[in-house]
Amino acid sequence: MQLTIDISEKDLVEFGMESIQREIDNTMKWMRIRQKFGKISEELRSSFDEEDYYRKVKEVRESAWDDYKKSLSL
């Protein structure tokens, strides 16, 4: 697949070709990262039981809260 972006000569002069290319490259990098996180999220969702997940999250929160309270009494 090829993506073509038309940029006016005025914009090229104003922003500079290198800065426009950097911005496009940066945008593509973040789009790839977001896509990978989406795939990870889908795989995690399909591998965990929702009730089990929420139970584990509750346990972790309670444990973290207990640890925090213990550190306050130092």
PDB file of N, CA, C and O in Angstrom:
ATOM      1  N   MET A   1       0.840  -1.176   0.000  1.00  0.00           N
ATOM      2  CA  MET A   1       0.000   0.000   0.000  1.00  0.00           C
ATOM      3  C   MET A   1       0.882   1.235   0.000  1.00  0.00           C
ATOM      4  O   MET A   1       1.920   1.274   0.642  1.00  0.00           O
ATOM      5  N   GLN A   2       0.452   2.214  -0.690  1.00  0.00           N
ATOM      6  CA  GLN A   2       1.201   3.460  -0.758  1.00  0.00           C
ATOM      7  C   GLN A   2       0.262   4.602  -0.404  1.00  0.00           C
ATOM      8  O   GLN A   2      -0.898   4.620  -0.810  1.00  0.00           O
ATOM      9  N   LEU A   3       0.782   5.528   0.380  1.00  0.00           N
ATOM     10  CA  LEU A   3       0.001   6.694   0.790  1.00  0.00           C
ATOM     11  C   LEU A   3       0.629   7.921   0.165  1.00  0.00           C
ATOM     12  O   LEU A   3       1.834   8.137   0.280  1.00  0.00           O
ATOM     13  N   THR A   4      -0.178   8.706  -0.506  1.00  0.00           N
ATOM     14  CA  THR A   4       0.304   9.932  -1.125  1.00  0.00           C
ATOM     15  C   THR A   4      -0.367  11.114  -0.450  1.00  0.00           C
ATOM     16  O   THR A   4      -1.584  11.138  -0.292  1.00  0.00           O
ATOM     17  N   ILE A   5       0.449  12.076  -0.046  1.00  0.00           N
ATOM     18  CA  ILE A   5      -0.070  13.271   0.605  1.00  0.00           C
ATOM     19  C   ILE A   5       0.349  14.470  -0.239  1.00  0.00           C
ATOM     20  O   ILE A   5       1.529  14.671  -0.505  1.00  0.00           O
ATOM     21  N   ASP A   6      -0.638  15.243  -0.660  1.00  0.00           N
ATOM     22  CA  ASP A   6      -0.354  16.450  -1.430  1.00  0.00           C
ATOM     23  C   ASP A   6      -0.138  17.612  -0.466  1.00  0.00           C
ATOM     24  O   ASP A   6      -0.997  17.914   0.356  1.00  0.00           O
ATOM     25  N   ILE A   7       1.030  18.236  -0.574  1.00  0.00           N
ATOM     26  CA  ILE A   7       1.365  19.384   0.263  1.00  0.00           C
ATOM     27  C   ILE A   7       1.683  20.542  -0.678  1.00  0.00           C
ATOM     28  O   ILE A   7       2.503  20.403  -1.578  1.00  0.00           O
ATOM     29  N   SER A   8       1.036  21.646  -0.429  1.00  0.00           N
ATOM     30  CA  SER A   8       1.226  22.782  -1.326  1.00  0.00           C
ATOM     31  C   SER A   8       2.657  23.317  -1.225  1.00  0.00           C
ATOM     32  O   SER A   8       3.336  23.162  -0.206  1.00  0.00           O
ATOM     33  N   GLU A   9       3.096  23.942  -2.306  1.00  0.00           N
ATOM     34  CA  GLU A   9       4.439  24.540  -2.332  1.00  0.00           C
ATOM     35  C   GLU A   9       4.573  25.592  -1.227  1.00  0.00           C
ATOM     36  O   GLU A   9       5.620  25.706  -0.597  1.00  0.00           O
ATOM     37  N   LYS A  10       3.511  26.329  -0.995  1.00  0.00           N
ATOM     38  CA  LYS A  10       3.528  27.359   0.043  1.00  0.00           C
ATOM     39  C   LYS A  10       3.813  26.728   1.412  1.00  0.00           C
ATOM     40  O   LYS A  10       4.637  27.227   2.189  1.00  0.00           O
ATOM     41  N   ASP A  11       3.121  25.621   1.713  1.00  0.00           N
ATOM     42  CA  ASP A  11       3.342  24.938   2.988  1.00  0.00           C
ATOM     43  C   ASP A  11       4.747  24.346   3.071  1.00  0.00           C
ATOM     44  O   ASP A  11       5.370  24.375   4.133  1.00  0.00           O
ATOM     45  N   LEU A  12       5.247  23.811   1.958  1.00  0.00           N
ATOM     46  CA  LEU A  12       6.607  23.276   1.945  1.00  0.00           C
ATOM     47  C   LEU A  12       7.627  24.353   2.278  1.00  0.00           C
ATOM     48  O   LEU A  12       8.553  24.133   3.057  1.00  0.00           O
ATOM     49  N   VAL A  13       7.434  25.510   1.694  1.00  0.00           N
ATOM     50  CA  VAL A  13       8.348  26.617   1.955  1.00  0.00           C
ATOM     51  C   VAL A  13       8.204  27.091   3.395  1.00  0.00           C
ATOM     52  O   VAL A  13       9.189  27.322   4.096  1.00  0.00           O
ATOM     53  N   GLU A  14       6.969  27.207   3.852  1.00  0.00           N
ATOM     54  CA  GLU A  14       6.715  27.726   5.198  1.00  0.00           C
ATOM     55  C   GLU A  14       7.219  26.774   6.286  1.00  0.00           C
ATOM     56  O   GLU A  14       7.847  27.201   7.246  1.00  0.00           O
ATOM     57  N   PHE A  15       6.923  25.492   6.143  1.00  0.00           N
ATOM     58  CA  PHE A  15       7.283  24.528   7.192  1.00  0.00           C
ATOM     59  C   PHE A  15       8.596  23.800   6.929  1.00  0.00           C
ATOM     60  O   PHE A  15       9.227  23.307   7.858  1.00  0.00           O
ATOM     61  N   GLY A  16       8.963  23.685   5.701  1.00  0.00           N
ATOM     62  CA  GLY A  16      10.188  22.965   5.350  1.00  0.00           C
ATOM     63  C   GLY A  16       9.914  21.492   5.148  1.00  0.00           C
ATOM     64  O   GLY A  16       9.186  20.869   5.921  1.00  0.00           O
ATOM     65  N   MET A  17      10.532  20.939   4.103  1.00  0.00           N
ATOM     66  CA  MET A  17      10.309  19.540   3.756  1.00  0.00           C
ATOM     67  C   MET A  17      10.744  18.607   4.884  1.00  0.00           C
ATOM     68  O   MET A  17      10.054  17.653   5.201  1.00  0.00           O
ATOM     69  N   GLU A  18      11.874  18.896   5.517  1.00  0.00           N
ATOM     70  CA  GLU A  18      12.367  18.014   6.575  1.00  0.00           C
ATOM     71  C   GLU A  18      11.426  17.981   7.773  1.00  0.00           C
ATOM     72  O   GLU A  18      11.169  16.923   8.337  1.00  0.00           O
ATOM     73  N   SER A  19      10.921  19.138   8.157  1.00  0.00           N
ATOM     74  CA  SER A  19      10.019  19.154   9.316  1.00  0.00           C
ATOM     75  C   SER A  19       8.707  18.454   8.990  1.00  0.00           C
ATOM     76  O   SER A  19       8.133  17.777   9.858  1.00  0.00           O
ATOM     77  N   ILE A  20       8.219  18.576   7.768  1.00  0.00           N
ATOM     78  CA  ILE A  20       6.996  17.880   7.372  1.00  0.00           C
ATOM     79  C   ILE A  20       7.243  16.374   7.366  1.00  0.00           C
ATOM     80  O   ILE A  20       6.433  15.602   7.884  1.00  0.00           O
ATOM     81  N   GLN A  21       8.390  15.942   6.834  1.00  0.00           N
ATOM     82  CA  GLN A  21       8.711  14.515   6.805  1.00  0.00           C
ATOM     83  C   GLN A  21       8.847  13.961   8.222  1.00  0.00           C
ATOM     84  O   GLN A  21       8.378  12.864   8.520  1.00  0.00           O
ATOM     85  N   ARG A  22       9.485  14.730   9.120  1.00  0.00           N
ATOM     86  CA  ARG A  22       9.612  14.297  10.514  1.00  0.00           C
ATOM     87  C   ARG A  22       8.243  14.119  11.156  1.00  0.00           C
ATOM     88  O   ARG A  22       7.995  13.159  11.887  1.00  0.00           O
ATOM     89  N   GLU A  23       7.349  15.052  10.885  1.00  0.00           N
ATOM     90  CA  GLU A  23       6.001  14.991  11.456  1.00  0.00           C
ATOM     91  C   GLU A  23       5.242  13.774  10.928  1.00  0.00           C
ATOM     92  O   GLU A  23       4.563  13.071  11.695  1.00  0.00           O
ATOM     93  N   ILE A  24       5.361  13.491   9.659  1.00  0.00           N
ATOM     94  CA  ILE A  24       4.708  12.314   9.069  1.00  0.00           C
ATOM     95  C   ILE A  24       5.290  11.042   9.675  1.00  0.00           C
ATOM     96  O   ILE A  24       4.555  10.128  10.058  1.00  0.00           O
ATOM     97  N   ASP A  25       6.615  10.974   9.780  1.00  0.00           N
ATOM     98  CA  ASP A  25       7.268   9.798  10.365  1.00  0.00           C
ATOM     99  C   ASP A  25       6.825   9.594  11.814  1.00  0.00           C
ATOM    100  O   ASP A  25       6.554   8.465  12.241  1.00  0.00           O
ATOM    101  N   ASN A  26       6.765  10.673  12.572  1.00  0.00           N
ATOM    102  CA  ASN A  26       6.345  10.591  13.968  1.00  0.00           C
ATOM    103  C   ASN A  26       4.895  10.120  14.078  1.00  0.00           C
ATOM    104  O   ASN A  26       4.565   9.276  14.919  1.00  0.00           O
ATOM    105  N   THR A  27       4.040  10.629  13.227  1.00  0.00           N
ATOM    106  CA  THR A  27       2.636  10.223  13.224  1.00  0.00           C
ATOM    107  C   THR A  27       2.506   8.741  12.896  1.00  0.00           C
ATOM    108  O   THR A  27       1.752   8.008  13.557  1.00  0.00           O
ATOM    109  N   MET A  28       3.262   8.278  11.913  1.00  0.00           N
ATOM    110  CA  MET A  28       3.221   6.866  11.535  1.00  0.00           C
ATOM    111  C   MET A  28       3.723   5.983  12.672  1.00  0.00           C
ATOM    112  O   MET A  28       3.162   4.918  12.942  1.00  0.00           O
ATOM    113  N   LYS A  29       4.765   6.431  13.373  1.00  0.00           N
ATOM    114  CA  LYS A  29       5.291   5.670  14.499  1.00  0.00           C
ATOM    115  C   LYS A  29       4.218   5.489  15.563  1.00  0.00           C
ATOM    116  O   LYS A  29       3.989   4.377  16.047  1.00  0.00           O
ATOM    117  N   TRP A  30       3.512   6.570  15.906  1.00  0.00           N
ATOM    118  CA  TRP A  30       2.482   6.484  16.940  1.00  0.00           C
ATOM    119  C   TRP A  30       1.280   5.673  16.487  1.00  0.00           C
ATOM    120  O   TRP A  30       0.646   4.983  17.281  1.00  0.00           O
ATOM    121  N   MET A  31       0.977   5.715  15.199  1.00  0.00           N
ATOM    122  CA  MET A  31      -0.122   4.894  14.679  1.00  0.00           C
ATOM    123  C   MET A  31       0.227   3.415  14.789  1.00  0.00           C
ATOM    124  O   MET A  31      -0.616   2.595  15.154  1.00  0.00           O
ATOM    125  N   ARG A  32       1.491   3.057  14.497  1.00  0.00           N
ATOM    126  CA  ARG A  32       1.929   1.662  14.629  1.00  0.00           C
ATOM    127  C   ARG A  32       1.870   1.221  16.089  1.00  0.00           C
ATOM    128  O   ARG A  32       1.431   0.101  16.392  1.00  0.00           O
ATOM    129  N   ILE A  33       2.327   2.076  16.996  1.00  0.00           N
ATOM    130  CA  ILE A  33       2.294   1.751  18.422  1.00  0.00           C
ATOM    131  C   ILE A  33       0.854   1.542  18.882  1.00  0.00           C
ATOM    132  O   ILE A  33       0.541   0.579  19.580  1.00  0.00           O
ATOM    133  N   ARG A  34      -0.049   2.437  18.483  1.00  0.00           N
ATOM    134  CA  ARG A  34      -1.450   2.314  18.865  1.00  0.00           C
ATOM    135  C   ARG A  34      -2.061   1.026  18.317  1.00  0.00           C
ATOM    136  O   ARG A  34      -2.819   0.332  19.010  1.00  0.00           O
ATOM    137  N   GLN A  35      -1.703   0.667  17.089  1.00  0.00           N
ATOM    138  CA  GLN A  35      -2.201  -0.563  16.482  1.00  0.00           C
ATOM    139  C   GLN A  35      -1.699  -1.784  17.262  1.00  0.00           C
ATOM    140  O   GLN A  35      -2.455  -2.708  17.534  1.00  0.00           O
ATOM    141  N   LYS A  36      -0.434  -1.771  17.654  1.00  0.00           N
ATOM    142  CA  LYS A  36       0.122  -2.896  18.414  1.00  0.00           C
ATOM    143  C   LYS A  36      -0.549  -3.023  19.778  1.00  0.00           C
ATOM    144  O   LYS A  36      -0.850  -4.123  20.225  1.00  0.00           O
ATOM    145  N   PHE A  37      -0.788  -1.891  20.446  1.00  0.00           N
ATOM    146  CA  PHE A  37      -1.491  -1.937  21.723  1.00  0.00           C
ATOM    147  C   PHE A  37      -2.912  -2.459  21.553  1.00  0.00           C
ATOM    148  O   PHE A  37      -3.433  -3.162  22.414  1.00  0.00           O
ATOM    149  N   GLY A  38      -3.542  -2.109  20.448  1.00  0.00           N
ATOM    150  CA  GLY A  38      -4.882  -2.628  20.174  1.00  0.00           C
ATOM    151  C   GLY A  38      -4.875  -4.142  20.026  1.00  0.00           C
ATOM    152  O   GLY A  38      -5.750  -4.834  20.547  1.00  0.00           O
ATOM    153  N   LYS A  39      -3.859  -4.668  19.328  1.00  0.00           N
ATOM    154  CA  LYS A  39      -3.752  -6.116  19.166  1.00  0.00           C
ATOM    155  C   LYS A  39      -3.492  -6.794  20.506  1.00  0.00           C
ATOM    156  O   LYS A  39      -4.077  -7.838  20.810  1.00  0.00           O
ATOM    157  N   ILE A  40      -2.611  -6.206  21.311  1.00  0.00           N
ATOM    158  CA  ILE A  40      -2.337  -6.757  22.644  1.00  0.00           C
ATOM    159  C   ILE A  40      -3.609  -6.763  23.483  1.00  0.00           C
ATOM    160  O   ILE A  40      -3.918  -7.743  24.158  1.00  0.00           O
ATOM    161  N   SER A  41      -4.356  -5.673  23.427  1.00  0.00           N
ATOM    162  CA  SER A  41      -5.603  -5.564  24.185  1.00  0.00           C
ATOM    163  C   SER A  41      -6.593  -6.642  23.766  1.00  0.00           C
ATOM    164  O   SER A  41      -7.229  -7.272  24.613  1.00  0.00           O
ATOM    165  N   GLU A  42      -6.727  -6.864  22.473  1.00  0.00           N
ATOM    166  CA  GLU A  42      -7.648  -7.898  21.984  1.00  0.00           C
ATOM    167  C   GLU A  42      -7.231  -9.278  22.475  1.00  0.00           C
ATOM    168  O   GLU A  42      -8.071 -10.065  22.912  1.00  0.00           O
ATOM    169  N   GLU A  43      -5.927  -9.559  22.406  1.00  0.00           N
ATOM    170  CA  GLU A  43      -5.449 -10.867  22.847  1.00  0.00           C
ATOM    171  C   GLU A  43      -5.651 -11.057  24.347  1.00  0.00           C
ATOM    172  O   GLU A  43      -6.028 -12.141  24.794  1.00  0.00           O
ATOM    173  N   LEU A  44      -5.399 -10.006  25.105  1.00  0.00           N
ATOM    174  CA  LEU A  44      -5.605 -10.105  26.554  1.00  0.00           C
ATOM    175  C   LEU A  44      -7.079 -10.315  26.886  1.00  0.00           C
ATOM    176  O   LEU A  44      -7.423 -11.101  27.763  1.00  0.00           O
ATOM    177  N   ARG A  45      -7.938  -9.591  26.193  1.00  0.00           N
ATOM    178  CA  ARG A  45      -9.370  -9.726  26.443  1.00  0.00           C
ATOM    179  C   ARG A  45      -9.858 -11.140  26.156  1.00  0.00           C
ATOM    180  O   ARG A  45     -10.693 -11.681  26.882  1.00  0.00           O
ATOM    181  N   SER A  46      -9.319 -11.744  25.117  1.00  0.00           N
ATOM    182  CA  SER A  46      -9.779 -13.084  24.759  1.00  0.00           C
ATOM    183  C   SER A  46      -9.178 -14.163  25.655  1.00  0.00           C
ATOM    184  O   SER A  46      -9.708 -15.263  25.730  1.00  0.00           O
ATOM    185  N   SER A  47      -8.081 -13.836  26.352  1.00  0.00           N
ATOM    186  CA  SER A  47      -7.440 -14.859  27.175  1.00  0.00           C
ATOM    187  C   SER A  47      -7.856 -14.805  28.644  1.00  0.00           C
ATOM    188  O   SER A  47      -7.522 -15.703  29.402  1.00  0.00           O
ATOM    189  N   PHE A  48      -8.573 -13.780  29.065  1.00  0.00           N
ATOM    190  CA  PHE A  48      -8.989 -13.641  30.455  1.00  0.00           C
ATOM    191  C   PHE A  48     -10.494 -13.701  30.580  1.00  0.00           C
ATOM    192  O   PHE A  48     -11.226 -13.153  29.769  1.00  0.00           O
ATOM    193  N   ASP A  49     -10.928 -14.340  31.638  1.00  0.00           N
ATOM    194  CA  ASP A  49     -12.333 -14.318  31.992  1.00  0.00           C
ATOM    195  C   ASP A  49     -12.604 -12.963  32.654  1.00  0.00           C
ATOM    196  O   ASP A  49     -11.855 -12.536  33.538  1.00  0.00           O
ATOM    197  N   GLU A  50     -13.650 -12.277  32.241  1.00  0.00           N
ATOM    198  CA  GLU A  50     -13.917 -10.930  32.742  1.00  0.00           C
ATOM    199  C   GLU A  50     -14.122 -10.899  34.258  1.00  0.00           C
ATOM    200  O   GLU A  50     -13.582 -10.027  34.940  1.00  0.00           O
ATOM    201  N   GLU A  51     -14.853 -11.843  34.800  1.00  0.00           N
ATOM    202  CA  GLU A  51     -15.068 -11.879  36.248  1.00  0.00           C
ATOM    203  C   GLU A  51     -13.754 -12.117  36.987  1.00  0.00           C
ATOM    204  O   GLU A  51     -13.483 -11.487  38.013  1.00  0.00           O
ATOM    205  N   ASP A  52     -12.938 -13.018  36.454  1.00  0.00           N
ATOM    206  CA  ASP A  52     -11.642 -13.307  37.058  1.00  0.00           C
ATOM    207  C   ASP A  52     -10.749 -12.068  37.018  1.00  0.00           C
ATOM    208  O   ASP A  52     -10.050 -11.750  37.978  1.00  0.00           O
ATOM    209  N   TYR A  53     -10.812 -11.360  35.904  1.00  0.00           N
ATOM    210  CA  TYR A  53     -10.018 -10.136  35.759  1.00  0.00           C
ATOM    211  C   TYR A  53     -10.389  -9.109  36.824  1.00  0.00           C
ATOM    212  O   TYR A  53      -9.517  -8.576  37.515  1.00  0.00           O
ATOM    213  N   TYR A  54     -11.674  -8.848  36.981  1.00  0.00           N
ATOM    214  CA  TYR A  54     -12.110  -7.847  37.961  1.00  0.00           C
ATOM    215  C   TYR A  54     -11.812  -8.285  39.393  1.00  0.00           C
ATOM    216  O   TYR A  54     -11.493  -7.466  40.250  1.00  0.00           O
ATOM    217  N   ARG A  55     -11.893  -9.591  39.645  1.00  0.00           N
ATOM    218  CA  ARG A  55     -11.551 -10.101  40.968  1.00  0.00           C
ATOM    219  C   ARG A  55     -10.067  -9.861  41.245  1.00  0.00           C
ATOM    220  O   ARG A  55      -9.690  -9.386  42.312  1.00  0.00           O
ATOM    221  N   LYS A  56      -9.222 -10.139  40.252  1.00  0.00           N
ATOM    222  CA  LYS A  56      -7.789  -9.925  40.431  1.00  0.00           C
ATOM    223  C   LYS A  56      -7.453  -8.444  40.585  1.00  0.00           C
ATOM    224  O   LYS A  56      -6.599  -8.077  41.386  1.00  0.00           O
ATOM    225  N   VAL A  57      -8.109  -7.590  39.824  1.00  0.00           N
ATOM    226  CA  VAL A  57      -7.890  -6.145  39.949  1.00  0.00           C
ATOM    227  C   VAL A  57      -8.261  -5.689  41.351  1.00  0.00           C
ATOM    228  O   VAL A  57      -7.535  -4.910  41.983  1.00  0.00           O
ATOM    229  N   LYS A  58      -9.371  -6.185  41.868  1.00  0.00           N
ATOM    230  CA  LYS A  58      -9.799  -5.827  43.223  1.00  0.00           C
ATOM    231  C   LYS A  58      -8.764  -6.281  44.251  1.00  0.00           C
ATOM    232  O   LYS A  58      -8.417  -5.528  45.168  1.00  0.00           O
ATOM    233  N   GLU A  59      -8.237  -7.498  44.080  1.00  0.00           N
ATOM    234  CA  GLU A  59      -7.214  -8.005  44.996  1.00  0.00           C
ATOM    235  C   GLU A  59      -5.953  -7.139  44.962  1.00  0.00           C
ATOM    236  O   GLU A  59      -5.384  -6.820  46.005  1.00  0.00           O
ATOM    237  N   VAL A  60      -5.541  -6.765  43.770  1.00  0.00           N
ATOM    238  CA  VAL A  60      -4.340  -5.929  43.628  1.00  0.00           C
ATOM    239  C   VAL A  60      -4.561  -4.566  44.271  1.00  0.00           C
ATOM    240  O   VAL A  60      -3.687  -4.047  44.975  1.00  0.00           O
ATOM    241  N   ARG A  61      -5.726  -3.978  44.046  1.00  0.00           N
ATOM    242  CA  ARG A  61      -6.028  -2.677  44.659  1.00  0.00           C
ATOM    243  C   ARG A  61      -6.027  -2.760  46.181  1.00  0.00           C
ATOM    244  O   ARG A  61      -5.476  -1.898  46.862  1.00  0.00           O
ATOM    245  N   GLU A  62      -6.658  -3.805  46.710  1.00  0.00           N
ATOM    246  CA  GLU A  62      -6.700  -3.970  48.162  1.00  0.00           C
ATOM    247  C   GLU A  62      -5.297  -4.168  48.724  1.00  0.00           C
ATOM    248  O   GLU A  62      -4.936  -3.590  49.756  1.00  0.00           O
ATOM    249  N   SER A  63      -4.497  -4.962  48.042  1.00  0.00           N
ATOM    250  CA  SER A  63      -3.126  -5.206  48.488  1.00  0.00           C
ATOM    251  C   SER A  63      -2.299  -3.918  48.453  1.00  0.00           C
ATOM    252  O   SER A  63      -1.562  -3.610  49.397  1.00  0.00           O
ATOM    253  N   ALA A  64      -2.438  -3.164  47.378  1.00  0.00           N
ATOM    254  CA  ALA A  64      -1.704  -1.896  47.259  1.00  0.00           C
ATOM    255  C   ALA A  64      -2.147  -0.919  48.342  1.00  0.00           C
ATOM    256  O   ALA A  64      -1.320  -0.213  48.932  1.00  0.00           O
ATOM    257  N   TRP A  65      -3.437  -0.879  48.626  1.00  0.00           N
ATOM    258  CA  TRP A  65      -3.961   0.012  49.669  1.00  0.00           C
ATOM    259  C   TRP A  65      -3.427  -0.403  51.034  1.00  0.00           C
ATOM    260  O   TRP A  65      -3.013   0.441  51.834  1.00  0.00           O
ATOM    261  N   ASP A  66      -3.406  -1.705  51.295  1.00  0.00           N
ATOM    262  CA  ASP A  66      -2.868  -2.192  52.571  1.00  0.00           C
ATOM    263  C   ASP A  66      -1.386  -1.833  52.710  1.00  0.00           C
ATOM    264  O   ASP A  66      -0.944  -1.390  53.775  1.00  0.00           O
ATOM    265  N   ASP A  67      -0.614  -2.011  51.647  1.00  0.00           N
ATOM    266  CA  ASP A  67       0.810  -1.647  51.672  1.00  0.00           C
ATOM    267  C   ASP A  67       0.980  -0.151  51.914  1.00  0.00           C
ATOM    268  O   ASP A  67       1.854   0.273  52.671  1.00  0.00           O
ATOM    269  N   TYR A  68       0.146   0.640  51.274  1.00  0.00           N
ATOM    270  CA  TYR A  68       0.212   2.096  51.445  1.00  0.00           C
ATOM    271  C   TYR A  68      -0.086   2.480  52.892  1.00  0.00           C
ATOM    272  O   TYR A  68       0.626   3.302  53.489  1.00  0.00           O
ATOM    273  N   LYS A  69      -1.128   1.880  53.463  1.00  0.00           N
ATOM    274  CA  LYS A  69      -1.493   2.193  54.852  1.00  0.00           C
ATOM    275  C   LYS A  69      -0.364   1.797  55.803  1.00  0.00           C
ATOM    276  O   LYS A  69      -0.081   2.523  56.759  1.00  0.00           O
ATOM    277  N   LYS A  70       0.287   0.667  55.557  1.00  0.00           N
ATOM    278  CA  LYS A  70       1.412   0.240  56.406  1.00  0.00           C
ATOM    279  C   LYS A  70       2.556   1.245  56.334  1.00  0.00           C
ATOM    280  O   LYS A  70       3.207   1.513  57.345  1.00  0.00           O
ATOM    281  N   SER A  71       2.793   1.803  55.145  1.00  0.00           N
ATOM    282  CA  SER A  71       3.907   2.751  54.993  1.00  0.00           C
ATOM    283  C   SER A  71       3.612   4.070  55.705  1.00  0.00           C
ATOM    284  O   SER A  71       4.525   4.790  56.076  1.00  0.00           O
ATOM    285  N   LEU A  72       2.345   4.388  55.927  1.00  0.00           N
ATOM    286  CA  LEU A  72       1.990   5.622  56.628  1.00  0.00           C
ATOM    287  C   LEU A  72       2.302   5.549  58.109  1.00  0.00           C
ATOM    288  O   LEU A  72       2.591   6.557  58.742  1.00  0.00           O
ATOM    289  N   SER A  73       2.277   4.367  58.685  1.00  0.00           N
ATOM    290  CA  SER A  73       2.488   4.229  60.122  1.00  0.00           C
ATOM    291  C   SER A  73       3.974   4.153  60.489  1.00  0.00           C
ATOM    292  O   SER A  73       4.295   3.860  61.632  1.00  0.00           O
ATOM    293  N   LEU A  74       4.861   4.410  59.551  1.00  0.00           N
ATOM    294  CA  LEU A  74       6.291   4.358  59.831  1.00  0.00           C
ATOM    295  C   LEU A  74       6.629   5.453  60.744  1.00  0.00           C
ATOM    296  O   LEU A  74       6.944   6.168  61.314  1.00  0.00           O
TER     297      LEU A  74
END
